[in-house]
XYZ file of C-alpha atoms in Angstrom:
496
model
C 0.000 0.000 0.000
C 2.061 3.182 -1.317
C 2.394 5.913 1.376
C 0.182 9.116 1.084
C 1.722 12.045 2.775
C 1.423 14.934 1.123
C 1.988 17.320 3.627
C 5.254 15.632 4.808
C 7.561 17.703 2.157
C 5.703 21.204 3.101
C 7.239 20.351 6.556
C 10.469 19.455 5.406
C 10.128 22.427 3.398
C 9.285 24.563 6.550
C 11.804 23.500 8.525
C 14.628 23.694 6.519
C 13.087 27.397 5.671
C 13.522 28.380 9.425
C 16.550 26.499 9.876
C 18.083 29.138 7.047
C 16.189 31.853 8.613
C 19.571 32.311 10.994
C 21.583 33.945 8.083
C 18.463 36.442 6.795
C 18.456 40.013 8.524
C 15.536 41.224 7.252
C 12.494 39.342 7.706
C 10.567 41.334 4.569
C 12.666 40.318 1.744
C 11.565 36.552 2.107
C 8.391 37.703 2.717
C 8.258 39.704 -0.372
C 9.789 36.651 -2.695
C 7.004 34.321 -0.939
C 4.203 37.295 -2.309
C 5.812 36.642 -5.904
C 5.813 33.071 -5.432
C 2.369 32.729 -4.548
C 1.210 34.870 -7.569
C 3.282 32.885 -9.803
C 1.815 29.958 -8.631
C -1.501 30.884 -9.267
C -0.553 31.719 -12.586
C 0.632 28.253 -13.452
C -2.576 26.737 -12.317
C -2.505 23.995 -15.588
C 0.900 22.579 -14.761
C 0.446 20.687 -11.838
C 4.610 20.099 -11.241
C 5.333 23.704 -11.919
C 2.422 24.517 -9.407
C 3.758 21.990 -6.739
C 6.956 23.259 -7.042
C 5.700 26.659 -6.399
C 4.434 25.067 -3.059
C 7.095 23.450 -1.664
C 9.044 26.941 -2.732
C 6.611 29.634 -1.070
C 6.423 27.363 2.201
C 10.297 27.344 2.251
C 9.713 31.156 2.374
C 7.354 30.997 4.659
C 9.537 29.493 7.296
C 12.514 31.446 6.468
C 9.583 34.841 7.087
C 8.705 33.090 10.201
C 11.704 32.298 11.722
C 13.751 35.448 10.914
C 10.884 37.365 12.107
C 10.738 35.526 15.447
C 14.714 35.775 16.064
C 14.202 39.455 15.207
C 11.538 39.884 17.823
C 13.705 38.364 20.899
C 16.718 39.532 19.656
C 15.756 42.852 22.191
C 18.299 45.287 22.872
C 18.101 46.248 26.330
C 19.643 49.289 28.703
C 23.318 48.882 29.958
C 21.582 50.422 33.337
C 20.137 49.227 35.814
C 16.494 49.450 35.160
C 13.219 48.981 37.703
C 10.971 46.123 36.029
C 8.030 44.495 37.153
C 7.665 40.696 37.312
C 5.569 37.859 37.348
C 6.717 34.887 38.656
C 5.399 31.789 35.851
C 7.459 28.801 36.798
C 8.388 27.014 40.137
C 11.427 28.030 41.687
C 14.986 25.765 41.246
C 16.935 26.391 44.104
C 20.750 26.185 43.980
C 23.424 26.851 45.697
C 23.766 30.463 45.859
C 20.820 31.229 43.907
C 17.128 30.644 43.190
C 16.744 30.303 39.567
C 13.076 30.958 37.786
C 11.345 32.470 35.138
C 8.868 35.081 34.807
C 7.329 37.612 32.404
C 7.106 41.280 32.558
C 4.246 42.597 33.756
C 3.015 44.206 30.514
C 3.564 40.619 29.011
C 5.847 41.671 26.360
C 9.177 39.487 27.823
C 10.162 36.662 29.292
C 13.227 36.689 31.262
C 15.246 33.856 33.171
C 15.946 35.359 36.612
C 18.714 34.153 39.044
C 18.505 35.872 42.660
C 20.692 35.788 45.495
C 19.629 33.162 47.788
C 18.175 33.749 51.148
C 15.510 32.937 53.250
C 12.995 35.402 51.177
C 14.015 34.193 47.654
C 13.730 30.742 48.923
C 9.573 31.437 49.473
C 8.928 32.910 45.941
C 6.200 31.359 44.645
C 4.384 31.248 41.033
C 1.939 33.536 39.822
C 3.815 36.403 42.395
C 4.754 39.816 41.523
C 8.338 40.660 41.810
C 9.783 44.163 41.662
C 13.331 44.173 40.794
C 16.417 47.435 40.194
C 19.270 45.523 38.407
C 20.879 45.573 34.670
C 18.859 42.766 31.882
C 20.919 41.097 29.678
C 21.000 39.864 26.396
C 20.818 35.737 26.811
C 24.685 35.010 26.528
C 25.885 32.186 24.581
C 27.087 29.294 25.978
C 28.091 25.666 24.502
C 28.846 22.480 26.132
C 29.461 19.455 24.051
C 26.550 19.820 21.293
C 24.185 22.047 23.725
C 23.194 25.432 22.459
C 22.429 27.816 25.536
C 21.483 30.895 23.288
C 19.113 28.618 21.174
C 17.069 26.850 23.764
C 16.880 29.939 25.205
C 15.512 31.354 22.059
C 13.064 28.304 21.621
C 11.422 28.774 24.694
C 10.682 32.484 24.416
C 13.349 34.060 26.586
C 14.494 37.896 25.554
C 16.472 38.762 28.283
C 18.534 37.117 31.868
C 19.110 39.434 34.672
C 21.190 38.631 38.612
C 19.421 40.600 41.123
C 21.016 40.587 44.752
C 18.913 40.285 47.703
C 18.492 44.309 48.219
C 17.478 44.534 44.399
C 14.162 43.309 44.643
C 11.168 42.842 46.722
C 7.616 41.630 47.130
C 5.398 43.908 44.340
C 1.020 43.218 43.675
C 1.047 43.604 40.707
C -2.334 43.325 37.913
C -2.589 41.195 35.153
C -4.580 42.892 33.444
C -1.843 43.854 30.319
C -1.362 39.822 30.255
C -2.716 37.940 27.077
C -5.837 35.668 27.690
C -2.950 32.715 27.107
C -1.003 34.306 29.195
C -3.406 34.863 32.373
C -4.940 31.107 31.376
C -1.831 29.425 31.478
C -0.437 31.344 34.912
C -4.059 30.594 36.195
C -3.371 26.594 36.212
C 0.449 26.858 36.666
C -0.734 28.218 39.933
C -3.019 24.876 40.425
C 0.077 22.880 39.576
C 1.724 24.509 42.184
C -0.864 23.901 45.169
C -0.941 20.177 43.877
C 2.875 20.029 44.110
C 2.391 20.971 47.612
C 0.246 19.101 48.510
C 2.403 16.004 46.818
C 5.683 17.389 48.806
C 3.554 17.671 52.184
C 3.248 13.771 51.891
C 7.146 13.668 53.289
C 7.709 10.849 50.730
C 11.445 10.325 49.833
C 12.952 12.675 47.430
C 13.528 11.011 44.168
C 10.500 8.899 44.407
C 8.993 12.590 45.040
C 11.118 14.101 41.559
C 9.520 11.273 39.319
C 6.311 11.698 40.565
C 6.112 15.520 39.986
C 7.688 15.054 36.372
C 5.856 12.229 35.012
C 2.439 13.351 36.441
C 2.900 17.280 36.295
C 5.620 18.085 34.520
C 8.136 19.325 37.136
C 11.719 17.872 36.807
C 12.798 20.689 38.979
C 13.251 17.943 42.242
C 15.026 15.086 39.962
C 18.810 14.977 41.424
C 21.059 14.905 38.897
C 22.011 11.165 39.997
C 18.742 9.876 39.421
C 18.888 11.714 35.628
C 21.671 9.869 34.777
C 20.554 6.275 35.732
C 17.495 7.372 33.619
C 19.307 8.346 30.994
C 21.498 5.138 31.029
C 18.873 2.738 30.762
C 17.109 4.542 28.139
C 13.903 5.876 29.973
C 14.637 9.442 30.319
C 11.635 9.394 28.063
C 9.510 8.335 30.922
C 10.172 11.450 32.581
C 9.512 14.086 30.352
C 5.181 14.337 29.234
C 4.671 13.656 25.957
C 2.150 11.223 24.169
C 3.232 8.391 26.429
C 1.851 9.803 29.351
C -1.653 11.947 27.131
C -2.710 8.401 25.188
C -3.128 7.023 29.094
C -4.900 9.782 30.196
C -6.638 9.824 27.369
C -7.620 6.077 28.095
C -8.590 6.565 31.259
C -10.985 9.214 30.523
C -12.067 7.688 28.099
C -12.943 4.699 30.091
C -14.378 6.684 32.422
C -16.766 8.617 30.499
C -17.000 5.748 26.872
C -20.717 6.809 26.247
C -21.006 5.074 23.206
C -24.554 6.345 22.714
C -23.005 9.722 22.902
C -19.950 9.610 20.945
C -19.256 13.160 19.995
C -20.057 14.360 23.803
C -17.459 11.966 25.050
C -14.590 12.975 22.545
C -15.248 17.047 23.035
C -15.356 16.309 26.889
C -12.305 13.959 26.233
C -10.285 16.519 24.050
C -10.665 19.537 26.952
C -9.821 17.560 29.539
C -6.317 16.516 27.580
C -5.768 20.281 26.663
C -6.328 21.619 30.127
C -4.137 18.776 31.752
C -1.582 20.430 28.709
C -2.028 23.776 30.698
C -1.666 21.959 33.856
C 1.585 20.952 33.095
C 3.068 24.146 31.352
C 2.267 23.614 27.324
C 5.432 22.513 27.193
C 6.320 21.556 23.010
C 6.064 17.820 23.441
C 3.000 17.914 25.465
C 1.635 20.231 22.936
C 2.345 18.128 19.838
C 0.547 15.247 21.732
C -2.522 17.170 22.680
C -3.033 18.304 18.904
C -2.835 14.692 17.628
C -4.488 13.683 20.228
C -7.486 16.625 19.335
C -7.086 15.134 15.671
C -7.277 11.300 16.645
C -10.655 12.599 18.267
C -12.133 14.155 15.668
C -11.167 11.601 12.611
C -12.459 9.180 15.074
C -15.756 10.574 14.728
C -16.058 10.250 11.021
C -14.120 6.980 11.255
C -11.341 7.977 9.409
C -7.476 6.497 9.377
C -6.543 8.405 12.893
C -2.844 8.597 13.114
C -1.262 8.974 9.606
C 2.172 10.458 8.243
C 0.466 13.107 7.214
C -1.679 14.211 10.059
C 1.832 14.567 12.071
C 3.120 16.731 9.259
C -0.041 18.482 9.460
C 0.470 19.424 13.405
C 4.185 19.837 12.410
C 3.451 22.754 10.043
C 0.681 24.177 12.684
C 2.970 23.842 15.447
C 6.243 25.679 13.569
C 3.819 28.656 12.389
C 3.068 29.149 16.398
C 6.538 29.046 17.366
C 8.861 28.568 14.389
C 12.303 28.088 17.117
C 10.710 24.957 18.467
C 12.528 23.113 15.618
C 15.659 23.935 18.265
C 13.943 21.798 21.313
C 15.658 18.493 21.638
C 11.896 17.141 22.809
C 10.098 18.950 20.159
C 13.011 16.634 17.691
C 12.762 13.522 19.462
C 9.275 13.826 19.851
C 8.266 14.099 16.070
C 11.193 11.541 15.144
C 9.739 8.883 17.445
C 5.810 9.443 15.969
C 7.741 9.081 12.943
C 9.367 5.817 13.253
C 6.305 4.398 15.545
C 4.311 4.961 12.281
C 6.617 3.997 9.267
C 8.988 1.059 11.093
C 6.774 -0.410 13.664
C 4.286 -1.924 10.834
C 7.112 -3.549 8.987
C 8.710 -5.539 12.385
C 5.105 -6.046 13.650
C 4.457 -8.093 10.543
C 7.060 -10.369 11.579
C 4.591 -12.659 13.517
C 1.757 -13.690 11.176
C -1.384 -11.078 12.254
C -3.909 -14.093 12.918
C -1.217 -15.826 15.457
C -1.221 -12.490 16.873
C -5.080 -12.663 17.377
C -5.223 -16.092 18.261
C -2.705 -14.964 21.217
C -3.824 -11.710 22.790
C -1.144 -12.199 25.361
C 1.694 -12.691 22.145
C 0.274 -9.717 21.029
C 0.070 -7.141 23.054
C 4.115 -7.977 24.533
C 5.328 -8.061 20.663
C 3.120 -4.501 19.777
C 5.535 -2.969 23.413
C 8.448 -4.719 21.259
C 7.994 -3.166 18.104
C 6.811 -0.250 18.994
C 9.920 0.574 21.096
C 12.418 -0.597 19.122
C 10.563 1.541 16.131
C 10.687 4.611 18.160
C 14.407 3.395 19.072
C 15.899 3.343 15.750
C 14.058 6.241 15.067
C 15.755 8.375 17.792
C 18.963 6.984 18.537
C 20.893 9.080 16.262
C 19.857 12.083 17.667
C 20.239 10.946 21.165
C 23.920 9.386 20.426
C 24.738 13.077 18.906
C 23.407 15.013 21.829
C 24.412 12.640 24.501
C 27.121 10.647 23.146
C 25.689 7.153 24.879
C 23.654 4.437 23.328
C 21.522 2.596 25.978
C 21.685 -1.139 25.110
C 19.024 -2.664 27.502
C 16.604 0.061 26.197
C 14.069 -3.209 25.509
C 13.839 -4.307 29.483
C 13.918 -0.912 30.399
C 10.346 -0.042 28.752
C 8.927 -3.156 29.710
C 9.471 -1.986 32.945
C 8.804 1.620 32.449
C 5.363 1.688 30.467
C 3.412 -0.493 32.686
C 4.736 1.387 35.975
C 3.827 4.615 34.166
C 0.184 3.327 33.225
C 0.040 2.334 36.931
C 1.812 5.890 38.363
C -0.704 7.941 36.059
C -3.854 6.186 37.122
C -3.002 6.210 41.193
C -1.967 9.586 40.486
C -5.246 10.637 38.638
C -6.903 9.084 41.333
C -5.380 10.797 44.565
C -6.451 14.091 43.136
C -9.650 13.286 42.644
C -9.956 11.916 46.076
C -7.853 15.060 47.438
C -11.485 16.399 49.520
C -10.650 12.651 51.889
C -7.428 12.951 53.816
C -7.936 9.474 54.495
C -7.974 7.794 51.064
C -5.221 10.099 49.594
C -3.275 9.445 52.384
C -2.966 5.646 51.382
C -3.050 6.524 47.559
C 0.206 8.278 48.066
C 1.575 5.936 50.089
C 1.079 3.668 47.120
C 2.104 6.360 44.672
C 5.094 6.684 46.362
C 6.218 3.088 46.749
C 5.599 2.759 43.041
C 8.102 5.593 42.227
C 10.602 4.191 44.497
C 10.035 0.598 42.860
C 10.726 2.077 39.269
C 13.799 3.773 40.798
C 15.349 0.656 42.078
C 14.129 -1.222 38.907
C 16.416 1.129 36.350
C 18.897 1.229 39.049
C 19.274 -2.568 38.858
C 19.282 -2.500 34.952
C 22.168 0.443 34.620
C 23.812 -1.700 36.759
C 23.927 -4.685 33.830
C 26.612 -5.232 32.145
C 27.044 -2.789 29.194
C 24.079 -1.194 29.954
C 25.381 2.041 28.174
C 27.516 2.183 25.476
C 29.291 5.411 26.328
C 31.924 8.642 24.443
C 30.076 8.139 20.969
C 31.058 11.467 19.357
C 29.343 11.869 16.327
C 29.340 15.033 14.002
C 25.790 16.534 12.119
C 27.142 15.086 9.017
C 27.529 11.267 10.373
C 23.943 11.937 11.674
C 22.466 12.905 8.401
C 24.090 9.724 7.262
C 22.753 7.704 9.321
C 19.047 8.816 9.048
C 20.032 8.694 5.462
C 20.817 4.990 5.346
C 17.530 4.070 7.810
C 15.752 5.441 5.049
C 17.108 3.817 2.447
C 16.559 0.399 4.175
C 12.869 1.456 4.785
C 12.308 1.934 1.756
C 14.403 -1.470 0.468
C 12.205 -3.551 2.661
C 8.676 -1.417 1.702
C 9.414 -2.171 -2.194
C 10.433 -5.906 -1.406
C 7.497 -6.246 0.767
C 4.463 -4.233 -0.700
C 2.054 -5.709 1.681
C 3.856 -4.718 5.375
C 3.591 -0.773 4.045
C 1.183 1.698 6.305
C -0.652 4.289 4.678
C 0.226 8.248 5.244
C-alpha cells in the first residue's frame, strides 16, 4: 500500500526554511519573494509540477519569514543600566546553591526573562503567579556551549528575551495586575498556579525525594526535584523518556478518561469532553512543546475518530508539524520537540514492517503474544528512530533500552492512574493518604528497577562522538533500508 503524505515535504520544506532563517536580517525580503511566489503559482494553475513546485518553494519562504521574524523579535536590545521592572513569577522556583533560579514575564507581558537571585531565606519562598519588583541591569541571553548544547538557542526556543542577577536588596515583594497579560497568558499562569498547590500538597506527603522528583515530572511536569544522579541512571537505561510528558503519558490519560466517560450512545459528547480535559491537563503541566504536539494529535485522533477515518497517519503529524512551527517557528531547536516528532515518525513507518514479523492471525489467536510483541515493536521503532539524535546530543547508546520499557510503560500506566486518582480523592485525607503511600512506593520501585538494569553489564555504550554530518548519514541509510524492505514487501507498508 504506497504511502500518502502529502503534507510531509511542506514540513520538510518549513523546517529547513527556518533552519536558514539564521543567516536572513531582514524578515521582509523573504516575505516579499514568498508574495511573488504565490502569484506565480496561481498563474501556473494547468501545470500541476510547476504549481507543486511553487508550493514546496513559497512554504520554504514561509519558514525562512517566520523564523527570521521571530529571532528578530527576541533579539531585544536592552539598557546597559540598571532598570526597575516588574515581574511575574510563571514557573516554580529551582533552588541552587547560591541562587534561586526561575522564570517570569514582565508585567506588561511583552518578555520573558530567566531570573537568578541571590539566595536567602525570602528568595527561597517565591512562589508562582507572584509579583516581583526588581532594580538591576537585563541582559541579552549570553551564549554558551557544552558538548553539542546550544544555551542561546534553547533559550531562544522557549521564548526568553532577556537574563538578569538581582542581589537580595534589588528586589522585593510587588502586587502587581494582570490585566496587560494575554488571555494565554493569564490562562496558562491561572493553572500553573493549580500545579503549584498540587505540588504541595504532593511534597507535604514527606515521601522520599527522588521517588517525590519522578512523581512531579511524570504526572505534572516538574523535573525541577530530579537529582542529577537519578537523571543519569534514567538516561542510562534509556527511559529518560519516561520522565519528560509527551504522548506516552496523554494516550493514558486519554484512556482513562475515556474509560471513564466511553458513552457510546453519545460519541461526539465523550470525545469534546475527552479533548478539553487533555488540553487543560496540557495547561496543567506548562504547554510545554512535546506535550503540545501530543494534545493536537491527540485533538485530531478525536475528531477523525468521529467520522471513522485512518486516525494517526504520516500526514496528520506533518499536518500538526506545520501548525505547530507557524506558532513558534524556534521549536525546531527543542531536543523534545526533535525527538518527539522523530519517534511518531518511526512508531508509524517502522513499527508496521517488524510487527508483521509474527503472522497477524497468530497475533489474534494470542492476545497475550500480542500485546508484549506490539511494546516490542513499537519501542524498538521509536528506538531506531531516535537513537541518532540521542547518540549526537548525549554521546551514549543505551543497550538494555528493551527491558527498560517493559518496565517503564506499565509502571507509568500504573503511576498515572493512582496519580489521577489521589487528586480526585484530594477532599478525603484518608484515602489520599494511602493513595500516596502507594504512589510513592511505586516511584521508588521504578527507581530501584532502572537502578538494577544500569547496573547490567554494558548497559550504556558510552563517548560516541558523532558530528551533524555522520547523523544525516545515518538517518540517510535508515531510510534507504525502509524503503528497500517497503518495495520488497508491498504488503507490510502503512498508509500516510
Amino acid at each position: 500500500m504506497r504511502i500518502h503524505a502529502p503534507l510531509l515535504p511542506l514540513a520538510i520544506s518549513m523546517i529547513v526554511g527556518i533552519a536558514m532563517s539564521q543567516w536572513i536580517n531582514n524578515w521582509f525580503i523573504p516575505l516579499a519573494m514568498l508574495v511573488i511566489v504565490v502569484i506565480a503559482t496561481c498563474m501556473v494553475g494547468r501545470y500541476p509540477r510547476l504549481q507543486t513546485a511553487g508550493i514546496i518553494v513559497g512554504t520554504l519562504l514561509l519558514g525562512m519569514t517566520l523564523g527570521s521574524r521571530q529571532r528578530q523579535q527576541l533579539d531585544v536590545e536592552w539598557s546597559e543600566e540598571r532598570q526597575q521592572v516588574e515581574l511575574i513569577v510563571t514557573s516554580e522556583v529551582k533552588v541552587k546553591k547560591k541562587t534561586v533560579v526561575l522564570d517570569a514575564l514582565t508585567a506588561d507581558g511583552q518578555h520573558k526573562l530567566r531570573c537568578s537571585i541571590q539566595r536567602d531565606q525570602d528568595s527561597e519562598q517565591i512562589q508562582i503567579g507572584q509579583g516581583l519588583e526588581v532594580y538591576t541591569r537585563i541582559k541579552k541571553v549570553h551564549e554558551y556551549h557544552h558538548g553539542h548544547f546550544d544555551y542561546l538557542q534553547y533559550m531562544q526556543c522557549h521564548g526568553f528575551t532577556g537574563e538578569l542577577y538581582a542581589y537580595s536588596n534589588q528586589w522585593q515583594w510587588q502586587t502587581i495586575s494582570l490585566k496587560e497579560l494575554s488571555m494565554t497568558d493569564k490562562l496558562r499562569l491561572r493553572f500553573l498556579t493549580w500545579r503549584h498547590q498540587l505540588l504541595e500538597h504532593f511534597r507535604q506527603q514527606q515521601m522520599d525525594e527522588d521517588a517525590y522528583g519522578v512523581i512531579s515530572a511524570m504526572t505534572l511536569g516538574d523535573k525541577t526535584m530530579l537529582s542529577k544522579e537519578l537523571k543519569d541512571t534514567y538516561s542510562r537505561v534509556g527511559a529518560s523518556h519516561i520522565l519528560a510528558l509527551s504522548g506516552l503519558h496523554l494516550m493514558i490519560i486519554y484512556g482513562v478518561i475515556t474509560l471513564v466517560i466511553g458513552w457510546h450512545r453519545y460519541h461526539m459528547a465523550t470525545q469534546i469532553i475527552t479533548v478539553l480535559a487533555i488540553w487543560a491537563f496540557a495547561l496543567l503541566t506548562g504547554l510545554s512543546t512535546s506535550v503540545v504536539r501530543s494534545a493536537f494529535m491527540i485533538s485530531l485522533y478525536a475528531l477523525l475518530s468521529l467520522g471513522y477515518r485512518e486516525r494517526m497517519s504520516v500526514n496528520t503529524l506533518a499536518f500538526v508539524a506545520i501548525v505547530l512551527l507557524i506558532i513558534n517557528p524556534m521549536a525546531i531547536y527543542d531536543l523534545g520537540f526533535q525527538l518527539s516528532f522523530l519517534a511518531v515518525l518511526g512508531i508509524l513507518l517502522i513499527h508496521p514492517l517488524i510487527n508483521n514479523l509474527i503472522a497477524a492471525d497468530v497475533q489474534q489467536e494470542h492476545h497475550w503474544l500480542s500485546s508484549a510483541w506490539g511494546l516490542v515493536t513499537v519501542s524498538i521503532a521509536a528506538q531506531i528512530a531516535t537513537a541518532p539524535l540521542v547518540m549526537y546530543q548525549f554521546g551514549r547508546f543505551s543497550t538494555w533500552f528493551l527491558l527498560s520499557n517493559f518496565i517503564v510503560i506499565p509502571m507509568a500506566w500504573l503511576l498515572l492512574n493512582v496519580a489521577l486518582l489521589s487528586i480526585a480523592f484530594s477532599w478525603w485525607s484518608w484515602a489520599m493518604k494511602g493513595l500516596m503511600t502507594i504512589l510513592a512506593w511505586l516511584a521508588t520501585t521504578l527507581n530501584h528497577c532502572l537502578e538494577w538494569v544500569a547496573q547490567l553489564p554494558m548497559s550504556s555504550i558510552e563517548g560516541i562522538n558523532l558530528s551533524v554530518v555522520q547523523v544525516y548519514l545515518i538517518y540517510i541509510i535508515i531510510g534507504s533500508i525502509y524503503v528497500a524492505i517497503s518495495l520488497r514487501y508491498p504488503a507490510t507498508r502503512r498508509s500516510g
